[in-house]
PDB file of C-alpha atoms in Angstrom:
ATOM      1  CA  MET A   1     -53.346  69.547 367.707  1.00 51.00           C
ATOM      2  CA  GLU A   2     -52.170  71.715 370.581  1.00 53.00           C
ATOM      3  CA  SER A   3     -52.449  70.667 374.183  1.00 52.00           C
ATOM      4  CA  HIS A   4     -52.281  73.279 376.912  1.00 54.00           C
ATOM      5  CA  VAL A   5     -52.098  72.171 380.510  1.00 53.00           C
ATOM      6  CA  SER A   6     -52.538  74.817 383.123  1.00 51.00           C
ATOM      7  CA  THR A   7     -52.061  74.034 386.763  1.00 55.00           C
ATOM      8  CA  THR A   8     -52.917  76.633 389.336  1.00 57.00           C
ATOM      9  CA  MET A   9     -52.655  76.376 393.048  1.00 55.00           C
ATOM     10  CA  PRO A  10     -55.373  77.984 395.140  1.00 57.00           C
ATOM     11  CA  SER A  11     -54.239  81.080 396.950  1.00 59.00           C
ATOM     12  CA  THR A  12     -54.105  80.851 400.730  1.00 60.00           C
ATOM     13  CA  GLU A  13     -53.541  84.529 401.427  1.00 68.00           C
ATOM     14  CA  GLY A  14     -56.937  85.134 403.014  1.00 71.00           C
ATOM     15  CA  ILE A  15     -56.958  81.983 405.125  1.00 72.00           C
ATOM     16  CA  PRO A  16     -55.408  82.233 408.583  1.00 75.00           C
ATOM     17  CA  MET A  17     -53.513  79.112 409.650  1.00 64.00           C
ATOM     18  CA  THR A  18     -52.378  78.327 413.140  1.00 69.00           C
ATOM     19  CA  PHE A  19     -49.711  75.795 414.005  1.00 66.00           C
ATOM     20  CA  LEU A  20     -49.165  75.277 417.698  1.00 66.00           C
ATOM     21  CA  GLN A  21     -46.052  73.718 419.127  1.00 66.00           C
ATOM     22  CA  SER A  22     -46.753  73.634 422.813  1.00 71.00           C
ATOM     23  CA  ALA A  23     -47.066  70.849 425.338  1.00 70.00           C
ATOM     24  CA  GLN A  24     -49.854  72.808 427.016  1.00 74.00           C
ATOM     25  CA  THR A  25     -52.368  72.376 424.181  1.00 75.00           C
ATOM     26  CA  PRO A  26     -55.568  70.608 425.294  1.00 76.00           C
ATOM     27  CA  LEU A  27     -55.904  67.351 423.349  1.00 71.00           C
ATOM     28  CA  PHE A  28     -58.970  65.678 424.835  1.00 68.00           C
ATOM     29  CA  ILE A  29     -60.925  68.218 426.879  1.00 79.00           C
ATOM     30  CA  SER A  30     -59.944  71.712 427.968  1.00 80.00           C
ATOM     31  CA  SER A  31     -59.881  70.837 431.667  1.00 83.00           C
ATOM     32  CA  TRP A  32     -57.375  68.036 430.912  1.00 82.00           C
ATOM     33  CA  THR A  33     -54.408  70.054 429.666  1.00 84.00           C
ATOM     34  CA  PRO A  34     -50.946  68.499 429.944  1.00 84.00           C
ATOM     35  CA  ILE A  35     -48.220  70.688 431.406  1.00 87.00           C
ATOM     36  CA  THR A  36     -45.033  68.712 430.694  1.00 87.00           C
ATOM     37  CA  ASN A  37     -43.845  66.892 427.605  1.00 86.00           C
ATOM     38  CA  ALA A  38     -44.290  63.559 429.401  1.00 90.00           C
ATOM     39  CA  GLN A  39     -47.926  64.346 430.188  1.00 87.00           C
ATOM     40  CA  TYR A  40     -48.465  65.391 426.573  1.00 85.00           C
ATOM     41  CA  ALA A  41     -46.972  62.103 425.307  1.00 88.00           C
ATOM     42  CA  ALA A  42     -49.038  60.116 427.805  1.00 90.00           C
ATOM     43  CA  THR A  43     -52.192  61.903 426.642  1.00 87.00           C
ATOM     44  CA  CYS A  44     -51.381  61.096 423.013  1.00 87.00           C
ATOM     45  CA  LEU A  45     -50.752  57.460 423.943  1.00 93.00           C
ATOM     46  CA  PHE A  46     -54.010  57.344 425.902  1.00 91.00           C
ATOM     47  CA  LEU A  47     -55.950  58.674 422.898  1.00 89.00           C
ATOM     48  CA  VAL A  48     -54.368  56.067 420.598  1.00 94.00           C
ATOM     49  CA  VAL A  49     -55.236  53.269 423.048  1.00 96.00           C
ATOM     50  CA  LEU A  50     -58.757  54.666 423.437  1.00 95.00           C
ATOM     51  CA  CYS A  51     -59.225  54.654 419.656  1.00 95.00           C
ATOM     52  CA  GLY A  52     -57.923  51.090 419.440  1.00 97.00           C
ATOM     53  CA  PHE A  53     -60.317  49.977 422.175  1.00 97.00           C
ATOM     54  CA  MET A  54     -63.245  51.633 420.416  1.00 97.00           C
ATOM     55  CA  ARG A  55     -62.308  49.904 417.141  1.00 97.00           C
ATOM     56  CA  PHE A  56     -62.141  46.600 419.019  1.00 97.00           C
ATOM     57  CA  LEU A  57     -65.589  47.135 420.509  1.00 95.00           C
ATOM     58  CA  LEU A  58     -67.022  48.032 417.105  1.00 96.00           C
ATOM     59  CA  SER A  59     -65.481  44.925 415.547  1.00 96.00           C
ATOM     60  CA  ILE A  60     -66.925  42.508 418.128  1.00 95.00           C
ATOM     61  CA  LYS A  61     -70.353  44.145 418.272  1.00 93.00           C
ATOM     62  CA  PRO A  62     -71.880  42.040 415.448  1.00 92.00           C
ATOM     63  CA  ILE A  63     -70.420  38.842 416.927  1.00 91.00           C
ATOM     64  CA  VAL A  64     -71.846  39.520 420.373  1.00 90.00           C
ATOM     65  CA  ALA A  65     -75.179  40.615 418.906  1.00 90.00           C
ATOM     66  CA  ALA A  66     -75.411  37.379 416.889  1.00 89.00           C
ATOM     67  CA  HIS A  67     -74.849  35.280 420.008  1.00 88.00           C
ATOM     68  CA  LEU A  68     -77.237  37.229 422.208  1.00 85.00           C
ATOM     69  CA  TRP A  69     -80.077  37.614 419.714  1.00 81.00           C
ATOM     70  CA  PRO A  70     -80.010  34.719 417.258  1.00 75.00           C
ATOM     71  CA  LEU A  71     -82.583  34.944 414.500  1.00 69.00           C
TER      72      LEU A  71
END
């Protein structure tokens, strides 16, 4: 009994890829574009905190809803 295993990787020749390494890349909205590395880091930190706050709000939503509208 012969076993042939063939692994092929998809070709990426026709797919353009762009990797940007610039502190002036808009992260949140285009009008809020950091200029310095410190502003870029602060924007990243702000987005992480914003995501954490949104997760917190989503986690307490059922608790608050149960207290406000008991069945």
